Amino acid sequence: MNRPHYILLPVSPLFIAFSLFCAFLLNLLPWGNFIGVPDFVALVLVFWGVHQPRKVGIGTAFFLGLLMDVHDSTLLGENALAYTLLSYFAIMLHRRVLWFPLLTQAMHVFPLLLMAQSVQLIVRFFVSGKSPGWFYFVESIIAVALWPLATWLLLAPQRRAVDRDHTRPI
């Protein structure tokens, strides 16, 4: 319980855009529809929705969802709807989630990612009538397992150096 609390530097909007772009590029990699490959855009959207709700919002999520719809050649708006709902609920829970340690944060993020995947599954089922099965939800479990790593990576530029200058008041 005695973990140190650090004052983080303000996040750069360029770094947020860069992280979302990198997540989009990770989703574009040619591993196709392999079981267990998480949706990196959803993971990064949830992260920034929880940590910076005023800088990454529902509009960004909708735009990235449309880009993913075009890439996946799915029904236009499927990923946009899922990402929009995901971003809305992440912003709604952001004050609560930040009070918990990383593993508990991951348990709060898990229903959000599961809900986004469920929305995608329901839309695909109504359009095509096919269901991919229960292994489809393994992606959310793996994304939740990556939550501590994503937190460490995405908060790294904001951390101050420990005891960098003893003459500074903060």
PDB file of C-alpha atoms in Angstrom:
ATOM      1  CA  MET A   1       0.000   0.000   0.000  1.00  0.00           C
ATOM      2  CA  ASN A   2       2.958   2.368   0.416  1.00  0.00           C
ATOM      3  CA  ARG A   3       3.663   2.801  -3.262  1.00  0.00           C
ATOM      4  CA  PRO A   4       5.034   6.219  -4.225  1.00  0.00           C
ATOM      5  CA  HIS A   5       2.810   8.741  -5.950  1.00  0.00           C
ATOM      6  CA  TYR A   6       4.473  10.686  -8.700  1.00  0.00           C
ATOM      7  CA  ILE A   7       3.421  13.985 -10.172  1.00  0.00           C
ATOM      8  CA  LEU A   8       3.203  13.440 -13.904  1.00  0.00           C
ATOM      9  CA  LEU A   9       4.131  16.008 -16.494  1.00  0.00           C
ATOM     10  CA  PRO A  10       1.379  17.136 -18.871  1.00  0.00           C
ATOM     11  CA  VAL A  11       0.934  14.818 -21.815  1.00  0.00           C
ATOM     12  CA  SER A  12       1.779  16.079 -25.268  1.00  0.00           C
ATOM     13  CA  PRO A  13      -1.047  15.951 -27.828  1.00  0.00           C
ATOM     14  CA  LEU A  14       1.550  14.819 -30.364  1.00  0.00           C
ATOM     15  CA  PHE A  15       2.409  11.837 -28.186  1.00  0.00           C
ATOM     16  CA  ILE A  16      -1.275  10.918 -27.902  1.00  0.00           C
ATOM     17  CA  ALA A  17      -1.640  11.104 -31.686  1.00  0.00           C
ATOM     18  CA  PHE A  18       1.564   9.091 -32.128  1.00  0.00           C
ATOM     19  CA  SER A  19       0.375   6.369 -29.737  1.00  0.00           C
ATOM     20  CA  LEU A  20      -3.003   6.117 -31.486  1.00  0.00           C
ATOM     21  CA  PHE A  21      -1.253   5.960 -34.858  1.00  0.00           C
ATOM     22  CA  CYS A  22       1.080   3.196 -33.622  1.00  0.00           C
ATOM     23  CA  ALA A  23      -1.898   1.249 -32.269  1.00  0.00           C
ATOM     24  CA  PHE A  24      -3.612   1.616 -35.642  1.00  0.00           C
ATOM     25  CA  LEU A  25      -0.471   0.350 -37.379  1.00  0.00           C
ATOM     26  CA  LEU A  26      -0.349  -2.637 -35.019  1.00  0.00           C
ATOM     27  CA  ASN A  27      -3.919  -3.464 -36.032  1.00  0.00           C
ATOM     28  CA  LEU A  28      -2.882  -3.223 -39.696  1.00  0.00           C
ATOM     29  CA  LEU A  29      -0.196  -5.896 -39.352  1.00  0.00           C
ATOM     30  CA  PRO A  30      -0.897  -8.971 -41.477  1.00  0.00           C
ATOM     31  CA  TRP A  31      -1.706 -11.388 -38.680  1.00  0.00           C
ATOM     32  CA  GLY A  32      -5.273 -11.296 -39.912  1.00  0.00           C
ATOM     33  CA  ASN A  33      -7.999 -12.799 -37.807  1.00  0.00           C
ATOM     34  CA  PHE A  34      -5.778 -14.926 -35.589  1.00  0.00           C
ATOM     35  CA  ILE A  35      -7.371 -15.845 -32.296  1.00  0.00           C
ATOM     36  CA  GLY A  36      -5.831 -13.984 -29.392  1.00  0.00           C
ATOM     37  CA  VAL A  37      -4.483 -10.901 -31.176  1.00  0.00           C
ATOM     38  CA  PRO A  38      -5.887  -7.982 -29.188  1.00  0.00           C
ATOM     39  CA  ASP A  39      -7.415  -4.865 -30.641  1.00  0.00           C
ATOM     40  CA  PHE A  40      -4.637  -2.377 -29.937  1.00  0.00           C
ATOM     41  CA  VAL A  41      -6.702   0.629 -30.970  1.00  0.00           C
ATOM     42  CA  ALA A  42      -9.368  -0.281 -28.418  1.00  0.00           C
ATOM     43  CA  LEU A  43      -6.736  -0.754 -25.714  1.00  0.00           C
ATOM     44  CA  VAL A  44      -5.095   2.619 -26.385  1.00  0.00           C
ATOM     45  CA  LEU A  45      -8.487   4.346 -26.658  1.00  0.00           C
ATOM     46  CA  VAL A  46      -9.478   3.004 -23.254  1.00  0.00           C
ATOM     47  CA  PHE A  47      -6.133   4.058 -21.805  1.00  0.00           C
ATOM     48  CA  TRP A  48      -6.391   7.649 -23.049  1.00  0.00           C
ATOM     49  CA  GLY A  49     -10.109   7.752 -22.211  1.00  0.00           C
ATOM     50  CA  VAL A  50      -9.230   6.900 -18.620  1.00  0.00           C
ATOM     51  CA  HIS A  51      -6.087   9.021 -18.304  1.00  0.00           C
ATOM     52  CA  GLN A  52      -6.852  11.997 -20.559  1.00  0.00           C
ATOM     53  CA  PRO A  53     -10.631  12.179 -21.122  1.00  0.00           C
ATOM     54  CA  ARG A  54     -10.534  15.796 -22.299  1.00  0.00           C
ATOM     55  CA  LYS A  55      -7.967  15.162 -25.007  1.00  0.00           C
ATOM     56  CA  VAL A  56      -9.189  11.854 -26.451  1.00  0.00           C
ATOM     57  CA  GLY A  57     -12.925  11.598 -26.688  1.00  0.00           C
ATOM     58  CA  ILE A  58     -15.793  10.065 -28.537  1.00  0.00           C
ATOM     59  CA  GLY A  59     -15.042  11.883 -31.812  1.00  0.00           C
ATOM     60  CA  THR A  60     -11.543  10.422 -31.949  1.00  0.00           C
ATOM     61  CA  ALA A  61     -12.951   6.991 -31.199  1.00  0.00           C
ATOM     62  CA  PHE A  62     -15.545   7.335 -33.954  1.00  0.00           C
ATOM     63  CA  PHE A  63     -12.918   8.412 -36.502  1.00  0.00           C
ATOM     64  CA  LEU A  64     -10.582   5.539 -35.605  1.00  0.00           C
ATOM     65  CA  GLY A  65     -13.536   3.159 -35.753  1.00  0.00           C
ATOM     66  CA  LEU A  66     -14.327   4.291 -39.286  1.00  0.00           C
ATOM     67  CA  LEU A  67     -10.684   3.766 -40.261  1.00  0.00           C
ATOM     68  CA  MET A  68     -10.786   0.251 -38.812  1.00  0.00           C
ATOM     69  CA  ASP A  69     -14.060  -0.438 -40.645  1.00  0.00           C
ATOM     70  CA  VAL A  70     -12.437   0.519 -43.932  1.00  0.00           C
ATOM     71  CA  HIS A  71      -9.377  -1.597 -43.154  1.00  0.00           C
ATOM     72  CA  ASP A  72     -11.347  -4.659 -42.048  1.00  0.00           C
ATOM     73  CA  SER A  73     -13.857  -4.169 -44.898  1.00  0.00           C
ATOM     74  CA  THR A  74     -16.667  -4.777 -42.447  1.00  0.00           C
ATOM     75  CA  LEU A  75     -20.027  -3.064 -42.256  1.00  0.00           C
ATOM     76  CA  LEU A  76     -19.324   0.665 -42.143  1.00  0.00           C
ATOM     77  CA  GLY A  77     -19.904   1.804 -38.578  1.00  0.00           C
ATOM     78  CA  GLU A  78     -19.401  -1.519 -36.777  1.00  0.00           C
ATOM     79  CA  ASN A  79     -16.063  -0.641 -35.199  1.00  0.00           C
ATOM     80  CA  ALA A  80     -17.091   3.014 -34.986  1.00  0.00           C
ATOM     81  CA  LEU A  81     -20.072   2.098 -32.820  1.00  0.00           C
ATOM     82  CA  ALA A  82     -18.013  -0.234 -30.631  1.00  0.00           C
ATOM     83  CA  TYR A  83     -15.184   2.296 -30.169  1.00  0.00           C
ATOM     84  CA  THR A  84     -17.630   5.115 -29.471  1.00  0.00           C
ATOM     85  CA  LEU A  85     -19.353   3.133 -26.722  1.00  0.00           C
ATOM     86  CA  LEU A  86     -15.972   2.021 -25.398  1.00  0.00           C
ATOM     87  CA  SER A  87     -14.721   5.596 -25.231  1.00  0.00           C
ATOM     88  CA  TYR A  88     -17.935   6.843 -23.617  1.00  0.00           C
ATOM     89  CA  PHE A  89     -17.812   4.278 -20.810  1.00  0.00           C
ATOM     90  CA  ALA A  90     -14.058   4.765 -20.312  1.00  0.00           C
ATOM     91  CA  ILE A  91     -14.601   8.497 -19.886  1.00  0.00           C
ATOM     92  CA  MET A  92     -17.531   7.842 -17.582  1.00  0.00           C
ATOM     93  CA  LEU A  93     -15.409   5.592 -15.310  1.00  0.00           C
ATOM     94  CA  HIS A  94     -12.131   7.491 -15.487  1.00  0.00           C
ATOM     95  CA  ARG A  95     -12.249   9.036 -12.012  1.00  0.00           C
ATOM     96  CA  ARG A  96     -12.973   5.717 -10.350  1.00  0.00           C
ATOM     97  CA  VAL A  97     -10.429   3.649 -12.252  1.00  0.00           C
ATOM     98  CA  LEU A  98      -7.466   5.903 -11.532  1.00  0.00           C
ATOM     99  CA  TRP A  99      -7.741   5.340  -7.778  1.00  0.00           C
ATOM    100  CA  PHE A 100      -6.901   1.652  -8.059  1.00  0.00           C
ATOM    101  CA  PRO A 101      -3.600  -0.154  -8.602  1.00  0.00           C
ATOM    102  CA  LEU A 102      -2.809  -1.508 -12.076  1.00  0.00           C
ATOM    103  CA  LEU A 103      -4.248  -4.995 -11.648  1.00  0.00           C
ATOM    104  CA  THR A 104      -7.525  -3.647 -10.310  1.00  0.00           C
ATOM    105  CA  GLN A 105      -7.589  -1.118 -13.135  1.00  0.00           C
ATOM    106  CA  ALA A 106      -7.267  -4.025 -15.544  1.00  0.00           C
ATOM    107  CA  MET A 107     -10.272  -5.682 -13.936  1.00  0.00           C
ATOM    108  CA  HIS A 108     -12.261  -2.468 -14.453  1.00  0.00           C
ATOM    109  CA  VAL A 109     -11.141  -2.232 -18.083  1.00  0.00           C
ATOM    110  CA  PHE A 110     -12.037  -5.865 -18.857  1.00  0.00           C
ATOM    111  CA  PRO A 111     -15.838  -5.329 -19.006  1.00  0.00           C
ATOM    112  CA  LEU A 112     -15.319  -2.337 -21.282  1.00  0.00           C
ATOM    113  CA  LEU A 113     -13.252  -4.322 -23.776  1.00  0.00           C
ATOM    114  CA  LEU A 114     -15.661  -7.241 -23.517  1.00  0.00           C
ATOM    115  CA  MET A 115     -18.584  -4.920 -24.221  1.00  0.00           C
ATOM    116  CA  ALA A 116     -16.870  -3.502 -27.321  1.00  0.00           C
ATOM    117  CA  GLN A 117     -16.229  -6.998 -28.630  1.00  0.00           C
ATOM    118  CA  SER A 118     -19.806  -7.996 -27.862  1.00  0.00           C
ATOM    119  CA  VAL A 119     -21.137  -5.056 -29.879  1.00  0.00           C
ATOM    120  CA  GLN A 120     -18.956  -6.085 -32.811  1.00  0.00           C
ATOM    121  CA  LEU A 121     -20.114  -9.703 -32.470  1.00  0.00           C
ATOM    122  CA  ILE A 122     -23.804  -8.747 -32.361  1.00  0.00           C
ATOM    123  CA  VAL A 123     -23.492  -6.545 -35.444  1.00  0.00           C
ATOM    124  CA  ARG A 124     -21.636  -9.282 -37.341  1.00  0.00           C
ATOM    125  CA  PHE A 125     -24.212 -11.859 -36.284  1.00  0.00           C
ATOM    126  CA  PHE A 126     -27.134  -9.743 -37.505  1.00  0.00           C
ATOM    127  CA  VAL A 127     -25.405  -9.009 -40.818  1.00  0.00           C
ATOM    128  CA  SER A 128     -23.971 -12.422 -41.687  1.00  0.00           C
ATOM    129  CA  GLY A 129     -25.729 -14.835 -39.334  1.00  0.00           C
ATOM    130  CA  LYS A 130     -22.392 -16.414 -38.342  1.00  0.00           C
ATOM    131  CA  SER A 131     -20.902 -16.557 -34.879  1.00  0.00           C
ATOM    132  CA  PRO A 132     -17.139 -16.999 -34.386  1.00  0.00           C
ATOM    133  CA  GLY A 133     -17.560 -18.884 -31.093  1.00  0.00           C
ATOM    134  CA  TRP A 134     -16.389 -18.270 -27.557  1.00  0.00           C
ATOM    135  CA  PHE A 135     -12.699 -18.072 -28.473  1.00  0.00           C
ATOM    136  CA  TYR A 136     -13.506 -14.701 -30.008  1.00  0.00           C
ATOM    137  CA  PHE A 137     -13.418 -13.172 -26.509  1.00  0.00           C
ATOM    138  CA  VAL A 138      -9.841 -14.301 -25.819  1.00  0.00           C
ATOM    139  CA  GLU A 139      -8.749 -11.015 -27.391  1.00  0.00           C
ATOM    140  CA  SER A 140     -10.214  -9.075 -24.465  1.00  0.00           C
ATOM    141  CA  ILE A 141      -8.419 -11.293 -21.950  1.00  0.00           C
ATOM    142  CA  ILE A 142      -5.088 -10.753 -23.692  1.00  0.00           C
ATOM    143  CA  ALA A 143      -5.718  -6.993 -23.969  1.00  0.00           C
ATOM    144  CA  VAL A 144      -6.371  -6.870 -20.222  1.00  0.00           C
ATOM    145  CA  ALA A 145      -3.136  -8.791 -19.640  1.00  0.00           C
ATOM    146  CA  LEU A 146      -1.367  -6.088 -21.680  1.00  0.00           C
ATOM    147  CA  TRP A 147      -2.901  -3.261 -19.615  1.00  0.00           C
ATOM    148  CA  PRO A 148       0.062  -2.915 -17.158  1.00  0.00           C
ATOM    149  CA  LEU A 149       2.538  -2.865 -20.055  1.00  0.00           C
ATOM    150  CA  ALA A 150       0.458  -0.306 -21.958  1.00  0.00           C
ATOM    151  CA  THR A 151       0.216   1.848 -18.836  1.00  0.00           C
ATOM    152  CA  TRP A 152       3.952   1.697 -18.270  1.00  0.00           C
ATOM    153  CA  LEU A 153       4.727   2.539 -21.917  1.00  0.00           C
ATOM    154  CA  LEU A 154       2.175   5.308 -22.380  1.00  0.00           C
ATOM    155  CA  LEU A 155       2.933   7.056 -19.082  1.00  0.00           C
ATOM    156  CA  ALA A 156       6.730   6.868 -19.525  1.00  0.00           C
ATOM    157  CA  PRO A 157       7.137  10.286 -21.223  1.00  0.00           C
ATOM    158  CA  GLN A 158       5.162  11.962 -18.437  1.00  0.00           C
ATOM    159  CA  ARG A 159       7.212  10.678 -15.513  1.00  0.00           C
ATOM    160  CA  ARG A 160       9.686  13.012 -13.908  1.00  0.00           C
ATOM    161  CA  ALA A 161      13.163  11.861 -13.079  1.00  0.00           C
ATOM    162  CA  VAL A 162      13.413  10.864  -9.440  1.00  0.00           C
ATOM    163  CA  ASP A 163      15.501  13.456  -7.522  1.00  0.00           C
ATOM    164  CA  ARG A 164      16.570  15.168 -10.722  1.00  0.00           C
ATOM    165  CA  ASP A 165      17.224  18.536  -9.091  1.00  0.00           C
ATOM    166  CA  HIS A 166      17.203  19.126  -5.356  1.00  0.00           C
ATOM    167  CA  THR A 167      16.802  22.894  -5.674  1.00  0.00           C
ATOM    168  CA  ARG A 168      13.402  22.709  -7.420  1.00  0.00           C
ATOM    169  CA  PRO A 169      10.369  23.001  -5.139  1.00  0.00           C
ATOM    170  CA  ILE A 170       8.361  20.334  -7.045  1.00  0.00           C
TER     171      ILE A 170
END
